[in-house]
mmCIF file of C-alpha atoms and ligand atoms in Angstrom:
data_model
loop_
_atom_site.group_PDB
_atom_site.id
_atom_site.type_symbol
_atom_site.label_atom_id
_atom_site.label_comp_id
_atom_site.label_asym_id
_atom_site.label_seq_id
_atom_site.Cartn_x
_atom_site.Cartn_y
_atom_site.Cartn_z
ATOM 1 C CA MET A 4 42.178 -4.818 19.121
ATOM 2 C CA ARG A 5 40.673 -2.659 21.832
ATOM 3 C CA PHE A 6 36.967 -2.540 22.646
ATOM 4 C CA LEU A 7 34.630 -0.642 24.918
ATOM 5 C CA ALA A 8 31.374 -2.198 26.096
ATOM 6 C CA ARG A 9 28.613 -0.013 27.588
ATOM 7 C CA THR A 10 26.455 -1.525 30.328
ATOM 8 C CA LEU A 11 23.750 -0.551 32.764
ATOM 9 C CA ARG A 12 25.128 0.930 35.984
ATOM 10 C CA GLY A 13 25.456 -1.982 38.397
ATOM 11 C CA LEU A 14 26.097 -4.658 35.762
ATOM 12 C CA GLU A 15 29.693 -3.810 34.868
ATOM 13 C CA ASP A 16 31.128 -6.881 36.609
ATOM 14 C CA VAL A 17 28.508 -9.217 35.129
ATOM 15 C CA ALA A 18 29.357 -7.926 31.654
ATOM 16 C CA ALA A 19 33.080 -8.300 32.404
ATOM 17 C CA ARG A 20 32.468 -11.950 33.253
ATOM 18 C CA GLU A 21 30.731 -12.573 29.942
ATOM 19 C CA ILE A 22 33.403 -10.630 28.034
ATOM 20 C CA ALA A 23 36.177 -12.664 29.688
ATOM 21 C CA GLY A 24 35.184 -15.564 27.425
ATOM 22 C CA PHE A 25 36.245 -13.522 24.398
ATOM 23 C CA GLY A 26 39.001 -11.163 25.468
ATOM 24 C CA ARG A 27 41.061 -9.668 28.269
ATOM 25 C CA VAL A 28 39.273 -7.179 30.492
ATOM 26 C CA ARG A 29 41.474 -4.102 31.010
ATOM 27 C CA ARG A 30 39.277 -1.714 32.933
ATOM 28 C CA GLU A 31 35.842 -1.489 34.518
ATOM 29 C CA ARG A 32 34.425 1.937 35.147
ATOM 30 C CA HIS A 33 31.040 3.661 35.370
ATOM 31 C CA ARG A 34 28.815 1.801 32.859
ATOM 32 C CA GLU A 35 31.824 0.556 30.894
ATOM 33 C CA VAL A 36 34.139 -2.387 30.407
ATOM 34 C CA TRP A 37 37.273 -1.829 28.348
ATOM 35 C CA PHE A 38 38.839 -4.965 26.925
ATOM 36 C CA SER A 39 41.186 -6.268 24.261
ATOM 37 C CA ALA A 40 40.977 -9.275 21.992
ATOM 38 C CA PRO A 41 43.635 -10.685 19.691
ATOM 39 C CA GLU A 42 41.315 -11.089 16.725
ATOM 40 C CA PRO A 43 38.153 -9.426 15.490
ATOM 41 C CA ASP A 44 35.390 -11.811 16.472
ATOM 42 C CA PRO A 45 31.861 -11.385 15.088
ATOM 43 C CA ARG A 46 30.605 -13.353 18.121
ATOM 44 C CA LEU A 47 31.270 -10.201 20.155
ATOM 45 C CA LEU A 48 28.114 -8.757 18.615
ATOM 46 C CA GLY A 49 26.290 -11.618 20.357
ATOM 47 C CA LEU A 50 27.296 -10.497 23.884
ATOM 48 C CA ARG A 51 24.022 -10.326 25.807
ATOM 49 C CA THR A 52 24.687 -8.559 29.101
ATOM 50 C CA ILE A 53 26.041 -5.374 27.511
ATOM 51 C CA ASP A 54 24.049 -2.477 26.088
ATOM 52 C CA ASP A 55 26.388 -1.721 23.224
ATOM 53 C CA LEU A 56 29.811 -2.491 21.780
ATOM 54 C CA PHE A 57 32.410 -0.096 20.373
ATOM 55 C CA LEU A 58 35.918 -0.153 19.009
ATOM 56 C CA LEU A 59 38.029 1.884 21.420
ATOM 57 C CA VAL A 60 39.597 4.533 19.188
ATOM 58 C CA ALA A 61 41.488 6.478 21.868
ATOM 59 C CA ALA A 62 41.882 6.811 25.613
ATOM 60 C CA ILE A 63 42.328 10.507 26.304
ATOM 61 C CA ASP A 64 44.109 11.479 29.518
ATOM 62 C CA GLU A 65 44.302 14.695 31.530
ATOM 63 C CA VAL A 66 40.913 15.956 30.449
ATOM 64 C CA GLY A 67 40.133 18.975 32.625
ATOM 65 C CA HIS A 68 37.010 20.994 33.319
ATOM 66 C CA THR A 69 37.577 24.085 31.190
ATOM 67 C CA LYS A 70 36.600 24.918 27.628
ATOM 68 C CA ALA A 71 40.293 24.907 26.758
ATOM 69 C CA ASP A 72 40.252 21.155 27.405
ATOM 70 C CA LEU A 73 38.019 20.605 24.385
ATOM 71 C CA VAL A 74 41.159 20.666 22.277
ATOM 72 C CA ARG A 75 42.051 17.273 23.756
ATOM 73 C CA PHE A 76 39.020 15.753 22.035
ATOM 74 C CA THR A 77 39.852 17.465 18.747
ATOM 75 C CA THR A 78 43.433 16.207 18.920
ATOM 76 C CA ALA A 79 42.332 12.619 19.633
ATOM 77 C CA ALA A 80 39.882 12.688 16.723
ATOM 78 C CA ARG A 81 42.562 14.096 14.424
ATOM 79 C CA ALA A 82 44.976 11.309 15.394
ATOM 80 C CA ALA A 83 42.454 8.578 14.556
ATOM 81 C CA ASP A 84 42.820 6.710 11.288
ATOM 82 C CA PRO A 85 39.194 6.555 10.124
ATOM 83 C CA VAL A 86 39.858 4.372 7.102
ATOM 84 C CA GLU A 87 41.534 1.771 9.291
ATOM 85 C CA LEU A 88 38.677 2.091 11.806
ATOM 86 C CA LEU A 89 36.124 1.342 9.102
ATOM 87 C CA ARG A 90 38.137 -1.695 8.073
ATOM 88 C CA GLN A 91 38.331 -2.973 11.664
ATOM 89 C CA ARG A 92 34.633 -2.383 12.139
ATOM 90 C CA GLY A 93 33.934 -4.477 9.054
ATOM 91 C CA ARG A 94 36.156 -7.279 10.346
ATOM 92 C CA CYS A 95 34.161 -7.296 13.591
ATOM 93 C CA GLY A 96 30.894 -7.834 11.748
ATOM 94 C CA GLY A 97 29.856 -4.184 11.292
ATOM 95 C CA ALA A 98 29.405 -2.335 8.012
ATOM 96 C CA ASP A 99 32.604 -1.105 6.368
ATOM 97 C CA THR A 100 30.917 1.806 4.600
ATOM 98 C CA ALA A 101 29.042 4.816 5.987
ATOM 99 C CA THR A 102 26.979 7.785 4.861
ATOM 100 C CA GLY A 103 27.854 10.255 7.614
ATOM 101 C CA VAL A 104 29.226 10.789 11.104
ATOM 102 C CA ASP A 105 27.420 11.342 14.403
ATOM 103 C CA VAL A 106 28.756 11.612 17.943
ATOM 104 C CA ALA A 107 27.107 11.104 21.335
ATOM 105 C CA ALA A 108 28.997 12.343 24.390
ATOM 106 C CA SER A 109 28.395 12.030 28.126
ATOM 107 C CA PHE A 110 30.412 12.879 31.201
ATOM 108 C CA LEU A 111 30.362 12.590 34.970
ATOM 109 C CA GLY A 112 30.894 15.660 37.140
ATOM 110 C CA LYS A 113 30.700 19.390 36.474
ATOM 111 C CA ARG A 114 32.447 20.907 33.477
ATOM 112 C CA ASN A 115 32.499 24.299 31.798
ATOM 113 C CA TYR A 116 31.559 22.704 28.494
ATOM 114 C CA ASN A 117 28.540 20.660 27.544
ATOM 115 C CA ARG A 118 28.047 17.402 25.668
ATOM 116 C CA PHE A 119 27.415 19.202 22.373
ATOM 117 C CA ASP A 120 30.751 21.007 22.622
ATOM 118 C CA ILE A 121 32.498 17.643 22.897
ATOM 119 C CA GLU A 122 30.410 16.161 20.095
ATOM 120 C CA ASP A 123 31.220 18.993 17.716
ATOM 121 C CA ALA A 124 34.930 18.928 18.582
ATOM 122 C CA VAL A 125 35.088 15.275 17.580
ATOM 123 C CA GLY A 126 32.440 15.149 14.845
ATOM 124 C CA ILE A 127 33.728 18.037 12.739
ATOM 125 C CA GLU A 128 37.239 16.593 12.797
ATOM 126 C CA LEU A 129 36.169 13.050 11.895
ATOM 127 C CA SER A 130 33.774 14.141 9.173
ATOM 128 C CA ARG A 131 36.595 16.114 7.562
ATOM 129 C CA ALA A 132 38.934 13.088 7.681
ATOM 130 C CA LEU A 133 36.288 10.772 6.236
ATOM 131 C CA GLY A 134 34.844 13.217 3.729
ATOM 132 C CA LEU A 135 31.367 12.500 5.114
ATOM 133 C CA PRO A 136 28.713 14.897 6.489
ATOM 134 C CA TYR A 137 28.535 15.435 10.263
ATOM 135 C CA HIS A 138 25.070 15.153 11.815
ATOM 136 C CA SER A 139 25.113 17.224 15.001
ATOM 137 C CA ARG A 140 22.703 16.233 17.781
ATOM 138 C CA ARG A 141 22.323 19.855 18.936
ATOM 139 C CA GLY A 142 18.889 20.188 17.347
ATOM 140 C CA GLY A 143 17.671 16.970 18.968
ATOM 141 C CA ALA A 144 17.200 15.143 15.646
ATOM 142 C CA ALA A 145 18.247 11.503 15.500
ATOM 143 C CA PRO A 146 21.047 10.879 12.988
ATOM 144 C CA PRO A 147 19.968 9.236 9.721
ATOM 145 C CA GLU A 148 20.568 5.528 9.179
ATOM 146 C CA GLY A 149 23.947 4.411 7.960
ATOM 147 C CA THR A 150 26.040 6.938 9.871
ATOM 148 C CA LEU A 151 29.187 6.055 11.772
ATOM 149 C CA SER A 152 28.247 6.521 15.431
ATOM 150 C CA PHE A 153 31.052 7.665 17.671
ATOM 151 C CA ARG A 154 30.771 7.764 21.460
ATOM 152 C CA VAL A 155 32.733 9.922 23.874
ATOM 153 C CA THR A 156 32.576 9.265 27.623
ATOM 154 C CA VAL A 157 34.427 11.186 30.289
ATOM 155 C CA GLU A 158 34.983 10.063 33.866
ATOM 156 C CA GLY A 159 37.370 12.052 36.044
ATOM 157 C CA THR A 160 40.252 13.134 33.849
ATOM 158 C CA ARG A 161 40.063 10.183 31.470
ATOM 159 C CA ALA A 162 37.929 10.084 28.351
ATOM 160 C CA ALA A 163 37.228 7.402 25.782
ATOM 161 C CA LEU A 164 36.599 7.961 22.093
ATOM 162 C CA ALA A 165 34.919 4.934 20.570
ATOM 163 C CA LEU A 166 33.134 3.788 17.396
ATOM 164 C CA ARG A 167 29.949 1.685 17.509
ATOM 165 C CA ILE A 168 30.439 -1.615 15.676
ATOM 166 C CA GLY A 169 26.820 -2.453 14.914
ATOM 167 C CA ASP A 170 24.408 -0.242 13.002
ATOM 168 C CA ARG A 171 22.193 0.104 16.097
ATOM 169 C CA PRO A 172 22.638 -0.430 19.836
ATOM 170 C CA LEU A 173 23.103 -4.071 20.793
ATOM 171 C CA HIS A 174 20.365 -3.942 23.447
ATOM 172 C CA ARG A 175 17.748 -3.809 20.672
ATOM 173 C CA ARG A 176 16.757 -7.354 19.931
ATOM 174 C CA ASP A 177 15.259 -8.646 16.708
ATOM 175 C CA TYR A 178 13.029 -11.079 18.573
ATOM 176 C CA LYS A 179 11.086 -8.272 20.293
ATOM 177 C CA GLN A 180 8.309 -8.154 17.738
ATOM 178 C CA GLU A 181 5.639 -7.799 20.409
ATOM 179 C CA SER A 182 5.946 -5.519 23.400
ATOM 180 C CA THR A 183 3.856 -4.570 26.437
ATOM 181 C CA ARG A 184 4.193 -1.982 29.185
ATOM 182 C CA GLY A 185 6.971 -2.762 31.640
ATOM 183 C CA THR A 186 8.866 -5.022 29.266
ATOM 184 C CA LEU A 187 12.358 -5.635 30.547
ATOM 185 C CA HIS A 188 15.610 -4.249 29.140
ATOM 186 C CA PRO A 189 17.130 -7.356 27.463
ATOM 187 C CA PRO A 190 20.703 -7.015 28.797
ATOM 188 C CA LEU A 191 19.300 -6.802 32.341
ATOM 189 C CA ALA A 192 17.227 -9.933 31.696
ATOM 190 C CA ALA A 193 20.380 -11.694 30.451
ATOM 191 C CA ALA A 194 22.345 -10.512 33.498
ATOM 192 C CA MET A 195 19.629 -11.906 35.787
ATOM 193 C CA ALA A 196 20.014 -15.319 34.117
ATOM 194 C CA VAL A 197 23.788 -15.097 34.625
ATOM 195 C CA LEU A 198 23.355 -14.112 38.283
ATOM 196 C CA ALA A 199 20.951 -17.013 38.762
ATOM 197 C CA GLY A 200 23.702 -19.353 37.567
ATOM 198 C CA VAL A 201 21.404 -21.180 35.161
ATOM 199 C CA ARG A 202 23.059 -24.444 34.028
ATOM 200 C CA PRO A 203 22.313 -26.714 31.063
ATOM 201 C CA GLY A 204 19.462 -29.022 31.995
ATOM 202 C CA ASP A 205 18.044 -26.688 34.667
ATOM 203 C CA THR A 206 14.325 -26.059 34.819
ATOM 204 C CA VAL A 207 13.817 -22.297 34.834
ATOM 205 C CA LEU A 208 10.496 -20.600 35.572
ATOM 206 C CA ASP A 209 9.401 -16.998 35.030
ATOM 207 C CA PRO A 210 5.931 -16.831 36.621
ATOM 208 C CA CYS A 211 5.317 -13.186 35.532
ATOM 209 C CA CYS A 212 6.853 -13.537 32.089
ATOM 210 C CA GLY A 213 5.281 -10.583 30.254
ATOM 211 C CA THR A 214 6.690 -10.608 26.721
ATOM 212 C CA GLY A 215 9.154 -13.346 27.643
ATOM 213 C CA THR A 216 12.396 -11.370 27.703
ATOM 214 C CA ILE A 217 13.995 -13.202 30.628
ATOM 215 C CA LEU A 218 13.528 -16.711 29.287
ATOM 216 C CA ILE A 219 14.396 -15.763 25.709
ATOM 217 C CA GLU A 220 17.662 -14.280 26.981
ATOM 218 C CA THR A 221 18.219 -17.361 29.155
ATOM 219 C CA ALA A 222 17.778 -19.629 26.124
ATOM 220 C CA ALA A 223 20.400 -17.622 24.231
ATOM 221 C CA LEU A 224 22.906 -17.958 27.076
ATOM 222 C CA VAL A 225 22.360 -21.529 28.211
ATOM 223 C CA SER A 226 21.585 -24.311 25.809
ATOM 224 C CA GLU A 227 19.348 -27.109 26.948
ATOM 225 C CA ALA A 228 17.728 -25.343 29.892
ATOM 226 C CA ARG A 229 14.058 -26.295 30.288
ATOM 227 C CA LEU A 230 12.107 -23.064 30.221
ATOM 228 C CA LEU A 231 8.596 -22.341 31.422
ATOM 229 C CA GLY A 232 7.003 -18.902 31.315
ATOM 230 C CA SER A 233 3.579 -17.956 32.610
ATOM 231 C CA ASP A 234 1.586 -14.775 33.069
ATOM 232 C CA HIS A 235 -1.885 -13.822 34.257
ATOM 233 C CA ASP A 236 -2.519 -11.614 31.239
ATOM 234 C CA PRO A 237 -3.409 -13.521 28.042
ATOM 235 C CA ARG A 238 -2.019 -10.647 25.919
ATOM 236 C CA ALA A 239 1.365 -11.101 27.620
ATOM 237 C CA VAL A 240 1.277 -14.840 26.920
ATOM 238 C CA ALA A 241 0.456 -14.129 23.263
ATOM 239 C CA ALA A 242 3.337 -11.629 23.037
ATOM 240 C CA ALA A 243 5.783 -14.065 24.645
ATOM 241 C CA THR A 244 4.657 -16.797 22.243
ATOM 242 C CA ALA A 245 5.283 -14.495 19.266
ATOM 243 C CA ASN A 246 8.691 -13.421 20.578
ATOM 244 C CA GLY A 247 9.940 -16.839 21.679
ATOM 245 C CA PRO A 248 8.087 -19.615 19.884
ATOM 246 C CA ALA A 249 10.548 -22.277 21.098
ATOM 247 C CA THR A 250 9.637 -21.864 24.784
ATOM 248 C CA THR A 251 6.584 -23.126 26.680
ATOM 249 C CA TRP A 252 4.293 -20.262 27.717
ATOM 250 C CA LEU A 253 1.024 -20.547 29.549
ATOM 251 C CA ARG A 254 -1.588 -18.474 31.253
ATOM 252 C CA ALA A 255 -1.425 -18.847 35.034
ATOM 253 C CA ASP A 256 -1.718 -16.852 38.229
ATOM 254 C CA ALA A 257 1.670 -16.618 39.941
ATOM 255 C CA GLY A 258 -0.103 -16.952 43.287
ATOM 256 C CA ARG A 259 -1.468 -20.335 42.236
ATOM 257 C CA LEU A 260 1.055 -21.952 39.910
ATOM 258 C CA PRO A 261 0.265 -25.164 38.012
ATOM 259 C CA VAL A 262 3.773 -26.482 38.755
ATOM 260 C CA ALA A 263 4.654 -29.455 40.954
ATOM 261 C CA THR A 264 6.372 -28.823 44.297
ATOM 262 C CA GLY A 265 10.186 -28.818 44.226
ATOM 263 C CA ARG A 266 10.496 -29.205 40.438
ATOM 264 C CA VAL A 267 12.145 -25.897 39.537
ATOM 265 C CA ASP A 268 15.896 -25.137 39.741
ATOM 266 C CA ARG A 269 15.727 -21.406 39.092
ATOM 267 C CA VAL A 270 13.001 -18.790 39.213
ATOM 268 C CA VAL A 271 14.006 -15.630 37.347
ATOM 269 C CA SER A 272 11.406 -12.877 37.127
ATOM 270 C CA ASN A 273 10.430 -9.255 37.513
ATOM 271 C CA PRO A 274 7.112 -9.300 39.332
ATOM 272 C CA PRO A 275 4.417 -6.708 38.693
ATOM 273 C CA TRP A 276 4.839 -4.440 41.677
ATOM 274 C CA ASP A 277 6.484 -1.535 39.981
ATOM 275 C CA ARG A 278 4.987 1.696 38.719
ATOM 276 C CA GLN A 279 4.142 0.469 35.248
ATOM 277 C CA VAL A 280 2.316 -2.830 35.682
ATOM 278 C CA PRO A 281 -0.264 -3.579 38.396
ATOM 279 C CA ALA A 282 -0.548 -6.942 40.128
ATOM 280 C CA GLN A 283 -3.582 -8.891 38.983
ATOM 281 C CA GLY A 284 -5.387 -12.023 40.123
ATOM 282 C CA THR A 285 -4.559 -13.329 43.596
ATOM 283 C CA LEU A 286 -1.451 -11.113 43.791
ATOM 284 C CA SER A 287 -3.491 -7.912 43.768
ATOM 285 C CA ALA A 288 -4.865 -8.629 47.267
ATOM 286 C CA GLN A 289 -2.196 -11.041 48.507
ATOM 287 C CA PRO A 290 1.197 -10.191 46.981
ATOM 288 C CA GLU A 291 2.953 -12.485 49.484
ATOM 289 C CA ARG A 292 1.488 -15.471 47.610
ATOM 290 C CA LEU A 293 4.153 -15.040 44.952
ATOM 291 C CA TYR A 294 6.911 -15.765 47.473
ATOM 292 C CA ARG A 295 5.052 -18.761 48.864
ATOM 293 C CA GLU A 296 4.652 -20.204 45.383
ATOM 294 C CA VAL A 297 8.269 -19.479 44.425
ATOM 295 C CA ARG A 298 9.439 -21.300 47.570
ATOM 296 C CA ARG A 299 7.077 -24.204 46.964
ATOM 297 C CA VAL A 300 8.145 -24.890 43.372
ATOM 298 C CA LEU A 301 11.894 -24.492 44.019
ATOM 299 C CA SER A 302 14.017 -27.574 44.676
ATOM 300 C CA ASP A 303 16.142 -27.751 47.849
ATOM 301 C CA THR A 304 19.117 -26.329 45.930
ATOM 302 C CA GLY A 305 16.957 -23.846 44.059
ATOM 303 C CA GLN A 306 17.458 -20.119 43.745
ATOM 304 C CA ALA A 307 15.272 -17.221 42.721
ATOM 305 C CA VAL A 308 16.552 -14.020 41.130
ATOM 306 C CA LEU A 309 13.947 -11.280 41.172
ATOM 307 C CA LEU A 310 14.036 -7.669 40.023
ATOM 308 C CA LEU A 311 12.371 -5.677 42.795
ATOM 309 C CA HIS A 312 11.591 -2.012 43.298
ATOM 310 C CA GLU A 313 11.947 -0.980 46.974
ATOM 311 C CA ALA A 314 13.316 -4.457 47.548
ATOM 312 C CA GLU A 315 13.541 -4.267 51.318
ATOM 313 C CA ASP A 316 9.783 -3.829 51.575
ATOM 314 C CA GLN A 317 9.484 -7.327 50.102
ATOM 315 C CA PHE A 318 11.906 -9.117 52.376
ATOM 316 C CA THR A 319 9.479 -9.796 55.241
ATOM 317 C CA ALA A 320 7.088 -11.626 52.911
ATOM 318 C CA ALA A 321 9.936 -13.473 51.190
ATOM 319 C CA LYS A 322 11.487 -14.579 54.473
ATOM 320 C CA ALA A 323 8.121 -15.643 55.889
ATOM 321 C CA ALA A 324 7.775 -17.892 52.838
ATOM 322 C CA GLY A 325 11.131 -19.547 53.623
ATOM 323 C CA LEU A 326 13.362 -17.665 51.192
ATOM 324 C CA ARG A 327 16.719 -16.283 52.304
ATOM 325 C CA VAL A 328 18.264 -13.151 50.851
ATOM 326 C CA ARG A 329 21.715 -14.023 49.521
ATOM 327 C CA ASP A 330 22.589 -10.985 47.461
ATOM 328 C CA VAL A 331 21.178 -7.543 46.653
ATOM 329 C CA ARG A 332 22.519 -5.559 43.727
ATOM 330 C CA GLN A 333 21.144 -2.177 42.770
ATOM 331 C CA VAL A 334 21.047 -1.221 39.100
ATOM 332 C CA SER A 335 20.179 2.037 37.343
ATOM 333 C CA LEU A 336 17.483 1.642 34.759
ATOM 334 C CA PHE A 337 16.327 4.782 32.942
ATOM 335 C CA GLY A 338 16.158 6.877 36.122
ATOM 336 C CA ALA A 339 14.834 4.096 38.392
ATOM 337 C CA HIS A 340 16.998 2.109 40.793
ATOM 338 C CA PRO A 341 15.554 -1.362 41.259
ATOM 339 C CA SER A 342 17.511 -4.205 42.844
ATOM 340 C CA VAL A 343 18.330 -7.637 41.516
ATOM 341 C CA VAL A 344 17.837 -9.849 44.565
ATOM 342 C CA THR A 345 19.065 -13.430 44.781
ATOM 343 C CA PHE A 346 17.126 -15.663 47.169
ATOM 344 C CA THR A 347 18.068 -19.156 48.261
ATOM 345 C CA VAL A 348 15.801 -21.640 50.013
HETATM 346 C C1 SAM B 20 6.991 -6.096 34.997
HETATM 347 S S1 SAM B 20 5.993 -7.132 33.992
HETATM 348 C C2 SAM B 20 7.087 -8.362 33.419
HETATM 349 C C3 SAM B 20 7.780 -7.932 32.176
HETATM 350 C C4 SAM B 20 8.566 -9.023 31.508
HETATM 351 N N1 SAM B 20 9.751 -9.397 32.237
HETATM 352 C C5 SAM B 20 8.946 -8.597 30.083
HETATM 353 O O1 SAM B 20 10.116 -8.489 29.761
HETATM 354 O O2 SAM B 20 8.035 -8.325 29.300
HETATM 355 C C6 SAM B 20 5.041 -7.975 35.186
HETATM 356 C C7 SAM B 20 4.102 -9.003 34.615
HETATM 357 O O3 SAM B 20 3.371 -9.582 35.697
HETATM 358 C C8 SAM B 20 2.106 -9.959 35.205
HETATM 359 N N2 SAM B 20 1.200 -10.224 36.332
HETATM 360 C C9 SAM B 20 0.472 -9.385 37.085
HETATM 361 N N3 SAM B 20 -0.210 -10.077 38.028
HETATM 362 C C10 SAM B 20 0.093 -11.388 37.838
HETATM 363 C C11 SAM B 20 -0.293 -12.587 38.483
HETATM 364 N N4 SAM B 20 -1.139 -12.611 39.508
HETATM 365 N N5 SAM B 20 0.220 -13.742 38.014
HETATM 366 C C12 SAM B 20 1.056 -13.773 36.948
HETATM 367 N N6 SAM B 20 1.450 -12.667 36.300
HETATM 368 C C13 SAM B 20 0.979 -11.492 36.753
HETATM 369 C C14 SAM B 20 1.699 -8.803 34.321
HETATM 370 O O4 SAM B 20 0.704 -9.221 33.406
HETATM 371 C C15 SAM B 20 3.041 -8.450 33.663
HETATM 372 O O5 SAM B 20 3.162 -9.098 32.418
#
């Protein structure tokens, strides 16, 4: 069986690493990992570093830039066997029935057609084959629940036609009952835990935990890690407690942590200096205190993985605190381009 996983830009290789435990990675490209697996495996819907998972229906080659090339999408949709696709989707843990068809398309580079042209070329064909209504996205309305969601992506001259397995994108998590401003995209939180190399038995601290996304994702990836989340804002601590009741959460200032020196194996966090959430407490006047505290609580083999906007502006303070920059990886996150920075001591 062939699959297509969608990721954030910059996390393709992290997702490929997680996927390698389930199947054979065939291709990594912009925001995508294509892979195959011998059997349908409902555990695939538990992949945490990807945004969404699809059955790969067709790889379409020689897709050009002109309107005449739209026929390539129509032809691929016509060649698909929708009844078999529904069956495969069911075997992978998705629903095997549907009430309609919708298509979302995206492409890189300039073309003489737009996304809606692609969507209609595919959607009209598939709705005819399935005998189900097609819900075009031209008007901007979200498709009703229960539709089969197809995805078309085009990069260079190669396109993918794919069918979402779940009934909603995988990046939406059931545990997120409580949210606050600046809450982190769960697959990015999971990728940060992977990049931190959290191992069973490690003590992991998020000193600016917000709603708890990073540690909740860490718990799902690594059993038996000891997790501690803290935040200056009591509403954040309450939200984290509601979202992840199994973890220890407490109210604390990240510039003055109630944690013994050298006791933490991994710090994984996105601190408050972005556009959405202001620094509070001691960090509002002395942001460098965060780095001093991170260095103090880390063991001699410890590492910190932090999501930073304008990361290089932070390096002087981090280095002065005794942290060394080991890796910088830029990601694209809804129009922003923060970096995941790995520090060692
Ligand atoms: C970008 S948010 C973190 C979001 C979190 N990762 C999530 O998924 O919800 C930054 C957090 O830092 C907290 N914060 C601000 N100043 C702080 C301080 N001095 N000590 C601890 N936390 C602080 C804010 O309350 C906010 O929850």
